[in-house]
Amino acid sequence: MPTLNTVSNRDMLETKYKRSRNNLLLVVVFTVINLILLISKSNTYFLFSAYIPYAFVDMGMLLCGIYPAEVYGEEFLNTEFLDPSVFAIFIGIALVVVLLYLLSWIFSKKHKVGWLIFALVFFVIDTVALLVLWGVQMDNIIDIVFHAWVIISLSMGISANLKLKKLPLEEETSEYEELEEGAETEETEGEPQNSAIIRIADRYAKSRVLLEANEIGHLIIYRRIKRVNELVVDGNVYDEIQALIEVSHSLKAQIDGHQIEVGYDGRFYSYLIIDGQLVTRKLRLF
């Protein structure tokens, strides 16, 4: 049987867009971690973090006299600090900025690239603030490099999305042309023989549907329950595979003279093939 190892240009662009969003999520996660560490007065700082939220909390702690006494020099001896309750405002501002990054990650999921552009603009401003307030020094050069990497990653994701929109629809099925050539269906004289049913599918089991379709008068479901992937047709399990980590595989069943095949290409897609013809496929995000 032909394999599905060919990765189309569409697949590569999808991967770049997904990787860009993943890096944006890392920015959100590490920024929150750094804020928590700062408020707890820890000296630990993680890279891949936005600077402006951190700067707001740092400024709030300084102006409200929250830092230990040794942090303040002689220039602060006669300073009247802000009321500690004001510190909540600085935290609120920082959290709003982080929330905007998080919303950008959430709403950019279905290729709403405007949110990714918003995140890019916001992070460029963040980088400019870092450079203006701190300049380029030995102790922050790595932070600057990571800021540059995030900017490049977001830019690549935006570019990939724009290229995806320009791809012709024919590109989407090009990698499966070999599956549609030379495929043969088994025909037998007399009544068609159906594959044996393994068991009745547990419709109440917690599962992840990898692909679902109504074809040739049958409801076909390809799903994963814990470590088991199942081919379910009309509520019956006809084939299955057990694996802790999913690799490329196919599950098959002969129903009413039709060869039904579902599987995972090991890279990006679940697919459904009936009688040697690709019927549909579904992008696997995780």
Short mmCIF file of C-alpha atoms in Angstrom, two decimals:
data_model
loop_
_atom_site.label_atom_id
_atom_site.label_comp_id
_atom_site.label_asym_id
_atom_site.label_seq_id
_atom_site.Cartn_x
_atom_site.Cartn_y
_atom_site.Cartn_z
CA MET A 1 0.00 0.00 0.00
CA PRO A 2 1.34 3.49 -0.76
CA THR A 3 2.47 5.47 2.24
CA LEU A 4 1.55 9.04 3.15
CA ASN A 5 5.06 10.34 3.72
CA THR A 6 4.96 13.17 1.21
CA VAL A 7 4.58 16.50 2.97
CA SER A 8 2.97 19.14 0.79
CA ASN A 9 3.76 22.81 0.86
CA ARG A 10 0.46 23.28 2.69
CA ASP A 11 1.59 20.98 5.48
CA MET A 12 4.85 22.88 5.97
CA LEU A 13 3.05 26.21 6.11
CA GLU A 14 0.54 24.81 8.60
CA THR A 15 3.45 23.66 10.77
CA LYS A 16 5.10 27.09 10.69
CA TYR A 17 1.85 28.76 11.72
CA LYS A 18 1.33 26.26 14.55
CA ARG A 19 4.93 26.71 15.75
CA SER A 20 4.47 30.48 15.77
CA ARG A 21 1.39 30.18 17.98
CA ASN A 22 3.21 27.76 20.29
CA ASN A 23 5.99 30.31 20.80
CA LEU A 24 3.39 32.96 21.62
CA LEU A 25 1.94 30.65 24.25
CA LEU A 26 5.42 30.18 25.73
CA VAL A 27 5.70 33.96 26.07
CA VAL A 28 2.45 34.00 28.06
CA VAL A 29 3.48 31.10 30.31
CA PHE A 30 6.99 32.35 31.11
CA THR A 31 5.78 35.92 31.64
CA VAL A 32 3.30 34.73 34.26
CA ILE A 33 6.00 32.61 35.92
CA ASN A 34 8.39 35.58 36.04
CA LEU A 35 5.72 37.83 37.56
CA ILE A 36 5.07 35.27 40.29
CA LEU A 37 8.80 34.94 40.97
CA LEU A 38 9.20 38.73 41.09
CA ILE A 39 6.33 39.24 43.53
CA SER A 40 7.73 36.46 45.73
CA LYS A 41 11.08 38.36 45.65
CA SER A 42 12.93 35.52 43.97
CA ASN A 43 16.10 36.26 42.02
CA THR A 44 15.18 33.73 39.32
CA TYR A 45 14.19 34.99 35.87
CA PHE A 46 13.19 32.96 32.82
CA LEU A 47 13.77 33.99 29.23
CA PHE A 48 11.04 33.91 26.56
CA SER A 49 9.14 36.46 28.61
CA ALA A 50 7.53 39.82 27.80
CA TYR A 51 9.32 42.76 29.40
CA ILE A 52 6.60 45.41 29.85
CA PRO A 53 4.41 43.41 32.31
CA TYR A 54 7.53 42.59 34.33
CA ALA A 55 8.59 46.24 34.30
CA PHE A 56 5.20 47.40 35.61
CA VAL A 57 5.29 45.00 38.56
CA ASP A 58 8.94 45.88 39.23
CA MET A 59 8.10 49.60 39.23
CA GLY A 60 5.12 49.03 41.51
CA MET A 61 7.21 47.14 44.02
CA LEU A 62 9.85 49.88 43.96
CA LEU A 63 7.44 52.83 44.34
CA CYS A 64 5.37 51.10 47.02
CA GLY A 65 8.43 50.22 49.11
CA ILE A 66 7.86 46.50 48.83
CA TYR A 67 11.46 45.57 48.10
CA PRO A 68 13.81 44.81 51.03
CA ALA A 69 15.48 47.87 52.61
CA GLU A 70 18.89 47.03 51.15
CA VAL A 71 17.55 47.51 47.64
CA TYR A 72 16.95 51.22 48.22
CA GLY A 73 20.00 53.50 48.21
CA GLU A 74 20.52 56.86 49.89
CA GLU A 75 18.44 58.62 47.25
CA PHE A 76 15.38 56.90 48.69
CA LEU A 77 15.99 57.87 52.34
CA ASN A 78 13.49 60.74 52.32
CA THR A 79 11.18 59.23 49.74
CA GLU A 80 7.52 58.87 50.64
CA PHE A 81 6.42 55.58 49.14
CA LEU A 82 3.01 54.97 47.63
CA ASP A 83 0.42 53.13 49.65
CA PRO A 84 0.93 49.35 49.24
CA SER A 85 -2.66 49.06 47.97
CA VAL A 86 -1.60 50.96 44.86
CA PHE A 87 0.57 47.98 43.97
CA ALA A 88 -2.61 46.15 42.90
CA ILE A 89 -2.99 48.68 40.06
CA PHE A 90 0.47 47.88 38.73
CA ILE A 91 -0.29 44.16 38.90
CA GLY A 92 -3.60 44.77 37.12
CA ILE A 93 -1.91 46.60 34.26
CA ALA A 94 0.65 43.81 33.90
CA LEU A 95 -2.06 41.15 33.84
CA VAL A 96 -4.04 43.05 31.19
CA VAL A 97 -0.99 43.02 28.93
CA VAL A 98 -0.50 39.28 29.50
CA LEU A 99 -4.21 38.72 28.84
CA LEU A 100 -3.92 40.45 25.46
CA TYR A 101 -1.15 38.03 24.48
CA LEU A 102 -3.28 35.11 25.68
CA LEU A 103 -6.30 36.30 23.68
CA SER A 104 -4.07 36.63 20.62
CA TRP A 105 -3.04 33.00 21.04
CA ILE A 106 -6.60 31.77 21.59
CA PHE A 107 -8.28 33.63 18.72
CA SER A 108 -5.50 33.06 16.19
CA LYS A 109 -6.19 29.31 16.34
CA LYS A 110 -8.41 29.12 13.24
CA HIS A 111 -6.01 31.11 11.10
CA LYS A 112 -7.36 34.49 12.24
CA VAL A 113 -4.02 36.03 11.46
CA GLY A 114 -5.07 39.51 12.59
CA TRP A 115 -4.61 38.42 16.19
CA LEU A 116 -1.11 37.15 15.44
CA ILE A 117 -0.30 40.49 13.79
CA PHE A 118 -1.59 42.24 16.92
CA ALA A 119 0.69 40.08 19.09
CA LEU A 120 3.66 40.85 16.82
CA VAL A 121 3.09 44.62 17.04
CA PHE A 122 2.70 44.38 20.80
CA PHE A 123 5.89 42.35 21.17
CA VAL A 124 7.86 44.75 18.95
CA ILE A 125 6.77 47.56 21.30
CA ASP A 126 7.85 45.35 24.21
CA THR A 127 11.29 44.89 22.62
CA VAL A 128 11.68 48.62 21.97
CA ALA A 129 10.84 49.31 25.63
CA LEU A 130 13.49 46.81 26.72
CA LEU A 131 16.12 48.45 24.51
CA VAL A 132 15.20 52.02 25.53
CA LEU A 133 15.14 51.36 29.27
CA TRP A 134 18.10 48.98 29.48
CA GLY A 135 20.04 49.36 26.26
CA VAL A 136 22.28 46.53 25.12
CA GLN A 137 24.29 45.17 28.04
CA MET A 138 26.01 41.91 28.77
CA ASP A 139 23.43 40.95 31.38
CA ASN A 140 20.45 41.36 29.04
CA ILE A 141 21.91 40.40 25.66
CA ILE A 142 20.38 36.90 25.84
CA ASP A 143 16.98 38.39 26.66
CA ILE A 144 17.28 40.63 23.59
CA VAL A 145 18.18 37.63 21.42
CA PHE A 146 15.07 35.76 22.63
CA HIS A 147 12.93 38.82 21.93
CA ALA A 148 14.31 38.87 18.40
CA TRP A 149 13.56 35.17 18.01
CA VAL A 150 9.93 35.62 19.08
CA ILE A 151 9.54 38.49 16.59
CA ILE A 152 10.98 36.33 13.81
CA SER A 153 8.75 33.39 14.79
CA LEU A 154 5.57 35.49 14.80
CA SER A 155 6.55 37.04 11.46
CA MET A 156 7.09 33.59 9.95
CA GLY A 157 3.68 32.47 11.21
CA ILE A 158 1.98 35.50 9.65
CA SER A 159 3.82 34.95 6.38
CA ALA A 160 2.89 31.25 6.35
CA ASN A 161 -0.78 32.07 6.87
CA LEU A 162 -0.78 34.56 4.00
CA LYS A 163 0.84 32.00 1.71
CA LEU A 164 -1.72 29.39 2.76
CA LYS A 165 -4.53 31.64 1.58
CA LYS A 166 -2.90 31.92 -1.84
CA LEU A 167 -2.52 28.17 -2.35
CA PRO A 168 -4.91 26.61 -4.88
CA LEU A 169 -7.35 24.07 -3.49
CA GLU A 170 -5.83 21.38 -5.73
CA GLU A 171 -2.66 21.52 -3.61
CA GLU A 172 -4.56 20.09 -0.67
CA THR A 173 -4.98 16.68 -2.29
CA SER A 174 -1.78 16.52 -4.33
CA GLU A 175 0.08 14.36 -1.82
CA TYR A 176 -2.60 11.70 -2.09
CA GLU A 177 -2.60 11.27 -5.85
CA GLU A 178 -0.59 8.09 -5.57
CA LEU A 179 -3.29 6.64 -3.34
CA GLU A 180 -5.84 7.20 -6.08
CA GLU A 181 -3.74 5.47 -8.74
CA GLY A 182 -3.67 1.73 -9.14
CA ALA A 183 -5.84 1.03 -6.10
CA GLU A 184 -7.79 -2.21 -6.50
CA THR A 185 -10.89 -3.35 -4.71
CA GLU A 186 -11.40 -6.97 -3.92
CA GLU A 187 -14.49 -8.42 -5.53
CA THR A 188 -15.94 -11.79 -4.79
CA GLU A 189 -18.79 -13.64 -6.42
CA GLY A 190 -22.08 -13.82 -4.58
CA GLU A 191 -22.87 -11.93 -1.40
CA PRO A 192 -20.18 -9.54 -0.12
CA GLN A 193 -18.40 -10.71 3.00
CA ASN A 194 -18.18 -8.22 5.88
CA SER A 195 -15.25 -8.07 8.27
CA ALA A 196 -15.79 -9.61 11.68
CA ILE A 197 -17.01 -7.30 14.42
CA ILE A 198 -14.59 -7.11 17.35
CA ARG A 199 -17.17 -5.67 19.75
CA ILE A 200 -19.92 -3.12 20.07
CA ALA A 201 -18.42 0.35 20.53
CA ASP A 202 -18.79 1.91 23.97
CA ARG A 203 -20.58 5.14 23.11
CA TYR A 204 -20.21 6.44 26.67
CA ALA A 205 -16.43 6.02 26.79
CA LYS A 206 -14.40 9.23 26.93
CA SER A 207 -12.80 9.43 23.50
CA ARG A 208 -11.17 11.83 21.06
CA VAL A 209 -12.75 11.66 17.60
CA LEU A 210 -9.94 11.83 15.07
CA LEU A 211 -12.24 11.74 12.03
CA GLU A 212 -15.97 11.22 11.41
CA ALA A 213 -17.88 10.86 8.14
CA ASN A 214 -21.18 9.60 6.70
CA GLU A 215 -20.26 7.69 3.55
CA ILE A 216 -21.72 4.83 1.49
CA GLY A 217 -24.69 4.71 3.86
CA HIS A 218 -22.58 4.14 6.97
CA LEU A 219 -21.43 6.28 9.91
CA ILE A 220 -17.65 5.90 10.06
CA ILE A 221 -15.78 7.06 13.16
CA TYR A 222 -12.04 6.95 13.74
CA ARG A 223 -11.36 7.66 17.43
CA ARG A 224 -8.85 7.20 20.23
CA ILE A 225 -9.73 5.91 23.71
CA LYS A 226 -6.78 6.11 26.09
CA ARG A 227 -4.07 4.13 24.21
CA VAL A 228 -6.36 2.47 21.65
CA ASN A 229 -7.32 3.78 18.20
CA GLU A 230 -10.56 2.28 16.84
CA LEU A 231 -12.34 2.04 13.51
CA VAL A 232 -16.05 2.20 14.35
CA VAL A 233 -18.71 1.64 11.66
CA ASP A 234 -22.38 2.00 12.62
CA GLY A 235 -21.55 1.56 16.29
CA ASN A 236 -19.37 -1.55 15.88
CA VAL A 237 -15.60 -1.77 16.29
CA TYR A 238 -14.04 -3.53 13.27
CA ASP A 239 -10.34 -2.83 13.75
CA GLU A 240 -8.07 -1.31 16.38
CA ILE A 241 -4.48 -0.63 17.32
CA GLN A 242 -2.97 -0.02 20.73
CA ALA A 243 -0.02 2.34 21.12
CA LEU A 244 1.22 4.66 23.85
CA ILE A 245 2.54 7.08 21.22
CA GLU A 246 0.77 7.26 17.87
CA VAL A 247 2.77 6.38 14.78
CA SER A 248 1.73 5.99 11.16
CA HIS A 249 -0.93 3.26 10.92
CA SER A 250 -4.13 2.21 9.15
CA LEU A 251 -7.27 0.40 10.27
CA LYS A 252 -9.44 -1.49 7.76
CA ALA A 253 -12.85 -3.09 7.41
CA GLN A 254 -14.80 -4.71 4.57
CA ILE A 255 -18.45 -3.57 4.70
CA ASP A 256 -21.08 -4.38 2.04
CA GLY A 257 -18.40 -4.96 -0.56
CA HIS A 258 -16.59 -1.71 0.24
CA GLN A 259 -13.07 -1.50 1.60
CA ILE A 260 -13.01 1.13 4.37
CA GLU A 261 -9.67 2.37 5.64
CA VAL A 262 -8.85 5.04 8.21
CA GLY A 263 -5.51 5.96 9.69
CA TYR A 264 -2.86 8.48 10.62
CA ASP A 265 -0.06 9.51 8.26
CA GLY A 266 2.39 9.90 11.16
CA ARG A 267 2.82 13.61 10.53
CA PHE A 268 -0.22 15.85 10.19
CA TYR A 269 -3.44 14.14 9.10
CA SER A 270 -6.06 11.52 9.86
CA TYR A 271 -7.57 10.18 6.63
CA LEU A 272 -10.47 8.10 5.27
CA ILE A 273 -10.09 5.99 2.12
CA ILE A 274 -12.97 4.02 0.61
CA ASP A 275 -12.31 1.53 -2.18
CA GLY A 276 -8.87 3.00 -2.73
CA GLN A 277 -10.13 6.58 -3.10
CA LEU A 278 -9.27 9.31 -0.61
CA VAL A 279 -12.59 10.61 0.72
CA THR A 280 -11.49 13.08 3.39
CA ARG A 281 -8.74 13.94 5.80
CA LYS A 282 -8.49 15.99 8.98
CA LEU A 283 -5.60 18.06 10.27
CA ARG A 284 -4.19 16.72 13.54
CA LEU A 285 -3.21 19.64 15.80
CA PHE A 286 -1.94 17.38 18.58
#
